């Protein structure tokens, strides 16, 4: 047997690594089992948003959880630096969701009203601003922009630096990282668990399954039904430019090196990670409507990746009732929720009361029969 730990974390992406880092901060002996870059993972293909506005419409607990993670983020980033992490380029200066046309403006306005009436959401401070105010912030937006919703709590990080920092800080705290360790089976083993992987067999007292889409196959091994599916997104990167976007957008941001990243597409494409030229064209045409100055800019890179998506789009957290000590953690907001996963969720795994603390995110919510 390759070794024993207090906790095995299956999954070395952003969700699993944040939890592993949080567990190691609490003094737990942790092993991270990572399939490696061949896995379907969003950690190296995402946009890097720490996004608050609009999150949790229909589930106030998710809105509050998102805001809590945002509030924890600066301390989370500072904590990783103290443990040999790296600067993740965190900026929390607010963000905009631009509206093209009056219908889009009204839709955002209606969403704000709807969410304001949901408990724990109103304090997210999101508000509509008109086209004149948008142009004071973003002088280069096009004539089709009719306004925007603004939240002072939105921000972003460099997602690759975040993943690197989590791995480095967890290792400095004693966590063991096993790459190329695709998990093949999980089973009870005495009072703990046994994970058989391509890199050997590992044993632990507790086990966290945070393997993204693979939770769908791994969680049933500990008695959990986690109904997640892939959702494909594309990102395009431009050549370096003079400053065009002085504020973060939900679908575009200009990075410190001058390149502009844009995307935020959603496709049900199964497990197909290939590039769709038609989708790239659609994304590019929309961005030019927001910023006509980008019409002739060169796109130098593009990629696609698969999000982890629950049927309702919200996280699924659960400790198994038939195999206590085994947990399944699934969500598509691996960047935004990283701070909450490390500093709040991870300690709860060690200290007990998990299913009570995260009752709103139970997969049992999908078992409710529809009203007649």
mmCIF file of C-alpha atoms in Angstrom:
data_model
loop_
_atom_site.group_PDB
_atom_site.id
_atom_site.type_symbol
_atom_site.label_atom_id
_atom_site.label_comp_id
_atom_site.label_asym_id
_atom_site.label_seq_id
_atom_site.Cartn_x
_atom_site.Cartn_y
_atom_site.Cartn_z
ATOM 1 C CA UNK A 1 0.000 0.000 0.000
ATOM 2 C CA UNK A 2 1.478 3.343 -1.072
ATOM 3 C CA UNK A 3 0.690 5.123 2.205
ATOM 4 C CA UNK A 4 -1.883 6.288 4.712
ATOM 5 C CA UNK A 5 -3.249 9.765 5.435
ATOM 6 C CA UNK A 6 -5.863 11.418 7.579
ATOM 7 C CA UNK A 7 -7.678 12.461 4.415
ATOM 8 C CA UNK A 8 -7.413 11.498 0.746
ATOM 9 C CA UNK A 9 -8.616 14.142 -1.687
ATOM 10 C CA UNK A 10 -9.486 12.630 -5.065
ATOM 11 C CA UNK A 11 -8.960 15.430 -7.589
ATOM 12 C CA UNK A 12 -6.093 17.900 -7.919
ATOM 13 C CA UNK A 13 -7.958 20.671 -9.747
ATOM 14 C CA UNK A 14 -9.083 23.927 -8.183
ATOM 15 C CA UNK A 15 -11.827 22.411 -6.018
ATOM 16 C CA UNK A 16 -9.799 19.474 -4.721
ATOM 17 C CA UNK A 17 -6.639 21.530 -4.232
ATOM 18 C CA UNK A 18 -8.436 24.280 -2.304
ATOM 19 C CA UNK A 19 -9.953 21.698 0.022
ATOM 20 C CA UNK A 20 -6.603 19.908 0.417
ATOM 21 C CA UNK A 21 -4.882 23.200 1.245
ATOM 22 C CA UNK A 22 -7.585 23.999 3.811
ATOM 23 C CA UNK A 23 -7.284 20.558 5.388
ATOM 24 C CA UNK A 24 -3.480 20.875 5.594
ATOM 25 C CA UNK A 25 -3.850 24.304 7.245
ATOM 26 C CA UNK A 26 -5.854 22.577 9.939
ATOM 27 C CA UNK A 27 -3.005 20.137 10.550
ATOM 28 C CA UNK A 28 -4.427 17.115 8.709
ATOM 29 C CA UNK A 29 -2.135 14.723 6.880
ATOM 30 C CA UNK A 30 -3.428 14.921 3.298
ATOM 31 C CA UNK A 31 -2.849 13.001 0.065
ATOM 32 C CA UNK A 32 -4.043 14.531 -3.226
ATOM 33 C CA UNK A 33 -4.733 11.999 -5.990
ATOM 34 C CA UNK A 34 -4.668 13.809 -9.335
ATOM 35 C CA UNK A 35 -5.325 12.103 -12.643
ATOM 36 C CA UNK A 36 -3.152 14.714 -14.378
ATOM 37 C CA UNK A 37 -3.575 16.843 -17.472
ATOM 38 C CA UNK A 38 -5.350 14.068 -19.383
ATOM 39 C CA UNK A 39 -8.389 14.544 -17.125
ATOM 40 C CA UNK A 40 -11.493 16.522 -18.156
ATOM 41 C CA UNK A 41 -10.672 19.545 -16.058
ATOM 42 C CA UNK A 42 -11.706 23.184 -16.056
ATOM 43 C CA UNK A 43 -8.896 24.313 -13.763
ATOM 44 C CA UNK A 44 -6.548 25.073 -16.631
ATOM 45 C CA UNK A 45 -9.235 26.304 -19.003
ATOM 46 C CA UNK A 46 -11.330 28.776 -17.051
ATOM 47 C CA UNK A 47 -11.710 32.529 -17.025
ATOM 48 C CA UNK A 48 -10.477 33.336 -13.494
ATOM 49 C CA UNK A 49 -13.496 35.289 -12.253
ATOM 50 C CA UNK A 50 -14.232 35.771 -8.564
ATOM 51 C CA UNK A 51 -17.784 36.704 -9.469
ATOM 52 C CA UNK A 52 -20.654 37.644 -7.147
ATOM 53 C CA UNK A 53 -23.408 39.387 -9.106
ATOM 54 C CA UNK A 54 -26.152 37.131 -10.403
ATOM 55 C CA UNK A 55 -24.919 34.095 -8.469
ATOM 56 C CA UNK A 56 -27.675 32.286 -6.561
ATOM 57 C CA UNK A 57 -30.860 33.432 -8.257
ATOM 58 C CA UNK A 58 -33.260 30.772 -6.933
ATOM 59 C CA UNK A 59 -30.928 29.514 -4.191
ATOM 60 C CA UNK A 60 -30.179 32.244 -1.609
ATOM 61 C CA UNK A 61 -27.711 29.955 0.220
ATOM 62 C CA UNK A 62 -25.537 29.896 -2.897
ATOM 63 C CA UNK A 63 -25.638 33.696 -3.131
ATOM 64 C CA UNK A 64 -24.551 33.978 0.521
ATOM 65 C CA UNK A 65 -21.870 31.283 0.088
ATOM 66 C CA UNK A 66 -20.474 33.099 -2.961
ATOM 67 C CA UNK A 67 -20.366 36.403 -1.100
ATOM 68 C CA UNK A 68 -18.665 34.736 1.867
ATOM 69 C CA UNK A 69 -15.959 33.358 -0.409
ATOM 70 C CA UNK A 70 -15.410 36.795 -1.922
ATOM 71 C CA UNK A 71 -15.066 38.279 1.557
ATOM 72 C CA UNK A 72 -12.518 35.600 2.528
ATOM 73 C CA UNK A 73 -10.475 35.928 -0.662
ATOM 74 C CA UNK A 74 -7.848 38.503 0.327
ATOM 75 C CA UNK A 75 -6.968 36.617 3.513
ATOM 76 C CA UNK A 76 -6.966 33.367 1.543
ATOM 77 C CA UNK A 77 -4.519 34.812 -1.013
ATOM 78 C CA UNK A 78 -2.296 36.246 1.725
ATOM 79 C CA UNK A 79 -2.334 32.926 3.585
ATOM 80 C CA UNK A 80 -1.080 31.006 0.566
ATOM 81 C CA UNK A 81 1.770 33.475 0.109
ATOM 82 C CA UNK A 82 2.837 32.815 3.697
ATOM 83 C CA UNK A 83 3.080 29.113 2.848
ATOM 84 C CA UNK A 84 5.267 29.386 -0.256
ATOM 85 C CA UNK A 85 2.356 30.021 -2.566
ATOM 86 C CA UNK A 86 2.601 32.735 -5.189
ATOM 87 C CA UNK A 87 0.879 35.992 -5.994
ATOM 88 C CA UNK A 88 -2.408 35.015 -7.682
ATOM 89 C CA UNK A 89 -2.955 38.569 -9.034
ATOM 90 C CA UNK A 90 -6.199 39.065 -7.102
ATOM 91 C CA UNK A 91 -8.124 42.202 -8.032
ATOM 92 C CA UNK A 92 -11.497 42.974 -6.455
ATOM 93 C CA UNK A 93 -12.422 46.325 -7.933
ATOM 94 C CA UNK A 94 -15.971 45.565 -9.087
ATOM 95 C CA UNK A 95 -17.399 44.249 -12.344
ATOM 96 C CA UNK A 96 -19.937 45.004 -15.056
ATOM 97 C CA UNK A 97 -22.379 42.944 -17.065
ATOM 98 C CA UNK A 98 -23.016 45.064 -20.150
ATOM 99 C CA UNK A 99 -26.469 45.121 -21.766
ATOM 100 C CA UNK A 100 -27.043 45.163 -25.529
ATOM 101 C CA UNK A 101 -30.486 46.656 -26.145
ATOM 102 C CA UNK A 102 -33.405 47.528 -23.891
ATOM 103 C CA UNK A 103 -34.588 43.935 -23.445
ATOM 104 C CA UNK A 104 -31.233 42.905 -21.954
ATOM 105 C CA UNK A 105 -31.299 45.930 -19.650
ATOM 106 C CA UNK A 106 -34.772 45.000 -18.365
ATOM 107 C CA UNK A 107 -33.768 41.364 -17.876
ATOM 108 C CA UNK A 108 -30.853 42.377 -15.640
ATOM 109 C CA UNK A 109 -33.052 44.879 -13.820
ATOM 110 C CA UNK A 110 -35.696 42.192 -13.183
ATOM 111 C CA UNK A 111 -33.066 39.771 -11.900
ATOM 112 C CA UNK A 112 -31.825 42.327 -9.385
ATOM 113 C CA UNK A 113 -35.381 42.938 -8.109
ATOM 114 C CA UNK A 114 -36.022 39.187 -7.894
ATOM 115 C CA UNK A 115 -32.815 38.459 -6.019
ATOM 116 C CA UNK A 116 -33.227 41.418 -3.690
ATOM 117 C CA UNK A 117 -36.344 39.737 -2.304
ATOM 118 C CA UNK A 118 -34.467 36.504 -1.547
ATOM 119 C CA UNK A 119 -33.073 36.164 2.012
ATOM 120 C CA UNK A 120 -29.378 36.987 2.329
ATOM 121 C CA UNK A 121 -28.993 38.256 -1.235
ATOM 122 C CA UNK A 122 -29.941 41.920 -1.124
ATOM 123 C CA UNK A 123 -26.667 42.896 0.498
ATOM 124 C CA UNK A 124 -24.767 42.010 -2.664
ATOM 125 C CA UNK A 125 -25.094 45.691 -3.666
ATOM 126 C CA UNK A 126 -25.678 45.012 -7.350
ATOM 127 C CA UNK A 127 -27.321 47.906 -9.184
ATOM 128 C CA UNK A 128 -28.132 49.037 -12.696
ATOM 129 C CA UNK A 129 -26.271 51.923 -14.270
ATOM 130 C CA UNK A 130 -27.321 53.707 -17.452
ATOM 131 C CA UNK A 131 -25.410 54.010 -20.703
ATOM 132 C CA UNK A 132 -24.008 57.442 -19.810
ATOM 133 C CA UNK A 133 -22.478 56.109 -16.592
ATOM 134 C CA UNK A 134 -21.131 53.053 -18.422
ATOM 135 C CA UNK A 135 -19.353 55.325 -20.910
ATOM 136 C CA UNK A 136 -17.740 57.287 -18.081
ATOM 137 C CA UNK A 137 -16.214 53.987 -16.905
ATOM 138 C CA UNK A 138 -15.744 52.394 -20.341
ATOM 139 C CA UNK A 139 -15.373 55.202 -22.944
ATOM 140 C CA UNK A 140 -14.803 52.725 -25.794
ATOM 141 C CA UNK A 141 -18.076 50.757 -25.581
ATOM 142 C CA UNK A 142 -20.200 50.708 -28.725
ATOM 143 C CA UNK A 143 -23.511 52.479 -29.427
ATOM 144 C CA UNK A 144 -25.554 49.293 -28.850
ATOM 145 C CA UNK A 145 -24.664 49.237 -25.133
ATOM 146 C CA UNK A 146 -27.721 50.462 -23.216
ATOM 147 C CA UNK A 147 -26.386 50.137 -19.679
ATOM 148 C CA UNK A 148 -25.018 47.534 -17.300
ATOM 149 C CA UNK A 149 -25.413 45.907 -13.949
ATOM 150 C CA UNK A 150 -22.579 46.701 -11.563
ATOM 151 C CA UNK A 151 -21.397 45.021 -8.388
ATOM 152 C CA UNK A 152 -18.510 46.394 -6.308
ATOM 153 C CA UNK A 153 -17.740 42.856 -5.093
ATOM 154 C CA UNK A 154 -16.708 41.242 -8.379
ATOM 155 C CA UNK A 155 -13.082 40.468 -9.090
ATOM 156 C CA UNK A 156 -10.657 38.083 -10.764
ATOM 157 C CA UNK A 157 -7.405 36.206 -10.359
ATOM 158 C CA UNK A 158 -4.906 34.490 -12.621
ATOM 159 C CA UNK A 159 -6.421 30.967 -12.523
ATOM 160 C CA UNK A 160 -3.175 29.193 -13.438
ATOM 161 C CA UNK A 161 -1.294 31.002 -10.662
ATOM 162 C CA UNK A 162 -4.128 30.105 -8.267
ATOM 163 C CA UNK A 163 -3.818 26.387 -9.004
ATOM 164 C CA UNK A 164 -0.012 26.558 -8.736
ATOM 165 C CA UNK A 165 -0.250 28.465 -5.452
ATOM 166 C CA UNK A 166 -2.679 25.954 -3.945
ATOM 167 C CA UNK A 167 -0.410 23.034 -4.839
ATOM 168 C CA UNK A 168 2.705 24.799 -3.538
ATOM 169 C CA UNK A 169 1.114 25.932 -0.267
ATOM 170 C CA UNK A 170 -0.467 22.529 0.406
ATOM 171 C CA UNK A 171 2.854 20.792 -0.193
ATOM 172 C CA UNK A 172 4.662 23.231 2.089
ATOM 173 C CA UNK A 173 2.136 22.302 4.780
ATOM 174 C CA UNK A 174 2.966 18.627 4.306
ATOM 175 C CA UNK A 175 0.358 17.457 1.786
ATOM 176 C CA UNK A 176 1.442 14.744 -0.633
ATOM 177 C CA UNK A 177 0.564 15.322 -4.304
ATOM 178 C CA UNK A 178 0.330 12.227 -6.522
ATOM 179 C CA UNK A 179 0.163 13.002 -10.248
ATOM 180 C CA UNK A 180 -0.887 10.364 -12.752
ATOM 181 C CA UNK A 181 -2.939 8.811 -9.977
ATOM 182 C CA UNK A 182 -6.296 8.281 -11.664
ATOM 183 C CA UNK A 183 -8.602 6.693 -9.104
ATOM 184 C CA UNK A 184 -10.046 3.397 -10.265
ATOM 185 C CA UNK A 185 -12.033 2.298 -7.218
ATOM 186 C CA UNK A 186 -12.931 3.400 -3.695
ATOM 187 C CA UNK A 187 -14.046 1.093 -0.895
ATOM 188 C CA UNK A 188 -14.492 0.995 2.864
ATOM 189 C CA UNK A 189 -11.428 -0.447 4.617
ATOM 190 C CA UNK A 190 -11.905 -0.995 8.328
ATOM 191 C CA UNK A 191 -12.734 2.347 9.880
ATOM 192 C CA UNK A 192 -11.418 4.243 6.862
ATOM 193 C CA UNK A 193 -11.188 4.088 3.076
ATOM 194 C CA UNK A 194 -9.044 2.494 0.437
ATOM 195 C CA UNK A 195 -8.458 4.103 -2.976
ATOM 196 C CA UNK A 196 -7.016 1.995 -5.755
ATOM 197 C CA UNK A 197 -5.308 4.157 -8.375
ATOM 198 C CA UNK A 198 -3.005 3.898 -11.369
ATOM 199 C CA UNK A 199 -0.219 5.075 -9.019
ATOM 200 C CA UNK A 200 -0.855 2.518 -6.277
ATOM 201 C CA UNK A 201 -3.218 1.931 -3.372
ATOM 202 C CA UNK A 202 -3.814 4.604 -0.719
ATOM 203 C CA UNK A 203 -5.625 4.471 2.611
ATOM 204 C CA UNK A 204 -7.120 7.203 4.783
ATOM 205 C CA UNK A 205 -9.487 7.863 7.637
ATOM 206 C CA UNK A 206 -11.625 10.256 5.560
ATOM 207 C CA UNK A 207 -11.991 10.704 1.810
ATOM 208 C CA UNK A 208 -13.106 13.662 -0.294
ATOM 209 C CA UNK A 209 -14.191 13.140 -3.902
ATOM 210 C CA UNK A 210 -13.574 16.422 -5.744
ATOM 211 C CA UNK A 211 -12.832 15.053 -9.190
ATOM 212 C CA UNK A 212 -15.122 17.274 -11.248
ATOM 213 C CA UNK A 213 -17.181 15.393 -13.800
ATOM 214 C CA UNK A 214 -15.673 12.109 -12.543
ATOM 215 C CA UNK A 215 -17.669 12.538 -9.315
ATOM 216 C CA UNK A 216 -20.544 11.117 -11.310
ATOM 217 C CA UNK A 217 -18.759 7.725 -11.456
ATOM 218 C CA UNK A 218 -16.746 7.809 -8.228
ATOM 219 C CA UNK A 219 -19.363 9.027 -5.735
ATOM 220 C CA UNK A 220 -21.651 5.943 -6.171
ATOM 221 C CA UNK A 221 -18.762 3.864 -4.756
ATOM 222 C CA UNK A 222 -19.507 5.500 -1.377
ATOM 223 C CA UNK A 223 -23.304 5.502 -1.746
ATOM 224 C CA UNK A 224 -23.812 8.948 -3.261
ATOM 225 C CA UNK A 225 -25.692 9.892 -6.443
ATOM 226 C CA UNK A 226 -24.166 13.081 -7.891
ATOM 227 C CA UNK A 227 -25.953 14.127 -11.114
ATOM 228 C CA UNK A 228 -23.341 16.347 -12.793
ATOM 229 C CA UNK A 229 -22.711 16.738 -16.507
ATOM 230 C CA UNK A 230 -20.173 18.552 -18.694
ATOM 231 C CA UNK A 231 -20.834 22.009 -20.103
ATOM 232 C CA UNK A 232 -18.385 23.293 -22.739
ATOM 233 C CA UNK A 233 -17.035 26.827 -22.798
ATOM 234 C CA UNK A 234 -14.616 28.610 -25.151
ATOM 235 C CA UNK A 235 -12.102 31.362 -24.418
ATOM 236 C CA UNK A 236 -10.322 33.614 -26.943
ATOM 237 C CA UNK A 237 -7.153 35.616 -26.237
ATOM 238 C CA UNK A 238 -6.203 38.684 -28.279
ATOM 239 C CA UNK A 239 -2.840 40.189 -29.019
ATOM 240 C CA UNK A 240 -1.552 42.738 -26.506
ATOM 241 C CA UNK A 241 -3.296 46.106 -26.700
ATOM 242 C CA UNK A 242 -3.313 49.522 -25.099
ATOM 243 C CA UNK A 243 -5.867 49.756 -22.229
ATOM 244 C CA UNK A 244 -9.396 49.199 -23.595
ATOM 245 C CA UNK A 245 -11.261 47.750 -20.610
ATOM 246 C CA UNK A 246 -10.576 49.648 -17.386
ATOM 247 C CA UNK A 247 -13.062 47.432 -15.508
ATOM 248 C CA UNK A 248 -13.739 43.694 -15.412
ATOM 249 C CA UNK A 249 -16.691 42.336 -17.416
ATOM 250 C CA UNK A 250 -18.506 39.043 -16.892
ATOM 251 C CA UNK A 251 -17.452 37.951 -20.380
ATOM 252 C CA UNK A 252 -14.221 39.874 -20.968
ATOM 253 C CA UNK A 253 -11.203 41.186 -19.099
ATOM 254 C CA UNK A 254 -7.945 42.850 -20.017
ATOM 255 C CA UNK A 255 -5.038 41.279 -18.175
ATOM 256 C CA UNK A 256 -1.914 42.955 -16.821
ATOM 257 C CA UNK A 257 0.045 42.067 -19.976
ATOM 258 C CA UNK A 258 -2.487 43.866 -22.228
ATOM 259 C CA UNK A 259 -4.177 40.830 -23.772
ATOM 260 C CA UNK A 260 -7.967 40.638 -23.687
ATOM 261 C CA UNK A 261 -9.652 37.379 -22.684
ATOM 262 C CA UNK A 262 -13.248 36.873 -23.680
ATOM 263 C CA UNK A 263 -15.684 33.992 -23.607
ATOM 264 C CA UNK A 264 -18.482 32.933 -21.210
ATOM 265 C CA UNK A 265 -20.067 30.572 -23.722
ATOM 266 C CA UNK A 266 -22.177 27.581 -22.672
ATOM 267 C CA UNK A 267 -22.745 24.453 -24.772
ATOM 268 C CA UNK A 268 -24.141 21.003 -24.140
ATOM 269 C CA UNK A 269 -21.529 19.137 -26.191
ATOM 270 C CA UNK A 270 -21.127 16.008 -24.125
ATOM 271 C CA UNK A 271 -17.479 15.211 -23.477
ATOM 272 C CA UNK A 272 -16.310 16.846 -26.717
ATOM 273 C CA UNK A 273 -13.504 19.323 -25.942
ATOM 274 C CA UNK A 274 -12.779 20.227 -29.564
ATOM 275 C CA UNK A 275 -12.890 23.824 -30.758
ATOM 276 C CA UNK A 276 -16.078 24.955 -32.501
ATOM 277 C CA UNK A 277 -15.269 27.603 -35.159
ATOM 278 C CA UNK A 278 -18.958 28.557 -35.265
ATOM 279 C CA UNK A 279 -18.984 29.228 -31.506
ATOM 280 C CA UNK A 280 -15.744 31.231 -31.742
ATOM 281 C CA UNK A 281 -17.321 33.383 -34.444
ATOM 282 C CA UNK A 282 -20.422 33.952 -32.350
ATOM 283 C CA UNK A 283 -18.351 35.007 -29.321
ATOM 284 C CA UNK A 284 -16.171 37.334 -31.406
ATOM 285 C CA UNK A 285 -19.157 39.008 -33.090
ATOM 286 C CA UNK A 286 -20.781 39.725 -29.722
ATOM 287 C CA UNK A 287 -17.600 41.207 -28.264
ATOM 288 C CA UNK A 288 -17.266 43.542 -31.266
ATOM 289 C CA UNK A 289 -20.806 44.779 -30.575
ATOM 290 C CA UNK A 290 -19.641 45.691 -27.060
ATOM 291 C CA UNK A 291 -16.299 47.112 -28.251
ATOM 292 C CA UNK A 292 -16.178 48.001 -31.980
ATOM 293 C CA UNK A 293 -12.501 48.917 -31.543
ATOM 294 C CA UNK A 294 -11.762 45.183 -31.362
ATOM 295 C CA UNK A 295 -13.072 44.523 -34.886
ATOM 296 C CA UNK A 296 -9.618 44.106 -36.437
ATOM 297 C CA UNK A 297 -7.686 42.857 -33.417
ATOM 298 C CA UNK A 298 -5.845 39.552 -33.829
ATOM 299 C CA UNK A 299 -6.885 36.534 -31.784
ATOM 300 C CA UNK A 300 -3.668 34.696 -30.881
ATOM 301 C CA UNK A 301 -4.975 31.758 -28.845
ATOM 302 C CA UNK A 302 -8.201 29.952 -28.110
ATOM 303 C CA UNK A 303 -9.261 26.851 -26.227
ATOM 304 C CA UNK A 304 -12.284 25.038 -24.861
ATOM 305 C CA UNK A 305 -12.842 23.257 -21.555
ATOM 306 C CA UNK A 306 -15.649 21.449 -19.760
ATOM 307 C CA UNK A 307 -17.402 22.900 -16.731
ATOM 308 C CA UNK A 308 -18.963 20.695 -14.059
ATOM 309 C CA UNK A 309 -22.680 21.460 -14.105
ATOM 310 C CA UNK A 310 -25.480 20.293 -11.804
ATOM 311 C CA UNK A 311 -29.043 20.187 -13.198
ATOM 312 C CA UNK A 312 -29.850 23.482 -11.439
ATOM 313 C CA UNK A 313 -26.354 25.007 -11.785
ATOM 314 C CA UNK A 314 -25.688 25.109 -8.031
ATOM 315 C CA UNK A 315 -23.068 23.238 -5.930
ATOM 316 C CA UNK A 316 -23.646 19.706 -4.685
ATOM 317 C CA UNK A 317 -21.988 18.912 -1.335
ATOM 318 C CA UNK A 318 -22.712 15.805 0.723
ATOM 319 C CA UNK A 319 -21.223 13.394 3.262
ATOM 320 C CA UNK A 320 -22.310 9.822 2.597
ATOM 321 C CA UNK A 321 -24.783 8.406 5.109
ATOM 322 C CA UNK A 322 -23.918 4.814 4.194
ATOM 323 C CA UNK A 323 -20.154 5.470 4.291
ATOM 324 C CA UNK A 324 -19.635 8.257 6.885
ATOM 325 C CA UNK A 325 -16.341 10.047 6.419
ATOM 326 C CA UNK A 326 -16.657 10.061 2.619
ATOM 327 C CA UNK A 327 -17.613 13.381 1.018
ATOM 328 C CA UNK A 328 -18.489 14.455 -2.520
ATOM 329 C CA UNK A 329 -17.893 18.087 -3.564
ATOM 330 C CA UNK A 330 -19.079 19.295 -6.987
ATOM 331 C CA UNK A 331 -19.445 22.786 -8.416
ATOM 332 C CA UNK A 332 -18.531 24.826 -11.485
ATOM 333 C CA UNK A 333 -17.301 27.861 -9.476
ATOM 334 C CA UNK A 334 -13.887 26.490 -8.570
ATOM 335 C CA UNK A 335 -12.210 29.913 -8.670
ATOM 336 C CA UNK A 336 -14.924 31.977 -6.969
ATOM 337 C CA UNK A 337 -15.487 29.432 -4.194
ATOM 338 C CA UNK A 338 -11.821 28.519 -3.624
ATOM 339 C CA UNK A 339 -11.518 30.697 -0.511
ATOM 340 C CA UNK A 340 -14.701 29.306 1.069
ATOM 341 C CA UNK A 341 -13.699 25.751 0.170
ATOM 342 C CA UNK A 342 -10.319 26.176 1.861
ATOM 343 C CA UNK A 343 -11.236 28.242 4.913
ATOM 344 C CA UNK A 344 -14.785 27.118 5.721
ATOM 345 C CA UNK A 345 -15.732 23.860 4.002
ATOM 346 C CA UNK A 346 -12.444 22.036 4.720
ATOM 347 C CA UNK A 347 -12.554 22.608 8.507
ATOM 348 C CA UNK A 348 -16.148 21.354 8.552
ATOM 349 C CA UNK A 349 -14.984 18.076 6.990
ATOM 350 C CA UNK A 350 -12.667 17.600 9.961
ATOM 351 C CA UNK A 351 -14.914 18.935 12.708
ATOM 352 C CA UNK A 352 -18.248 17.285 11.885
ATOM 353 C CA UNK A 353 -21.766 18.526 11.194
ATOM 354 C CA UNK A 354 -21.132 18.676 7.435
ATOM 355 C CA UNK A 355 -24.586 17.723 6.190
ATOM 356 C CA UNK A 356 -26.268 20.142 8.592
ATOM 357 C CA UNK A 357 -23.902 22.983 7.638
ATOM 358 C CA UNK A 358 -24.444 22.431 3.893
ATOM 359 C CA UNK A 359 -27.996 21.091 3.863
ATOM 360 C CA UNK A 360 -29.017 23.492 1.068
ATOM 361 C CA UNK A 361 -26.478 21.899 -1.287
ATOM 362 C CA UNK A 362 -27.573 18.310 -0.736
ATOM 363 C CA UNK A 363 -28.216 16.182 -3.865
ATOM 364 C CA UNK A 364 -31.489 15.168 -2.224
ATOM 365 C CA UNK A 365 -32.991 18.372 -3.625
ATOM 366 C CA UNK A 366 -33.182 16.604 -6.988
ATOM 367 C CA UNK A 367 -35.379 13.865 -5.550
ATOM 368 C CA UNK A 368 -38.373 16.118 -4.922
ATOM 369 C CA UNK A 369 -41.376 15.121 -7.023
ATOM 370 C CA UNK A 370 -42.755 17.910 -9.211
ATOM 371 C CA UNK A 371 -46.047 19.423 -8.125
ATOM 372 C CA UNK A 372 -49.063 17.930 -9.844
#
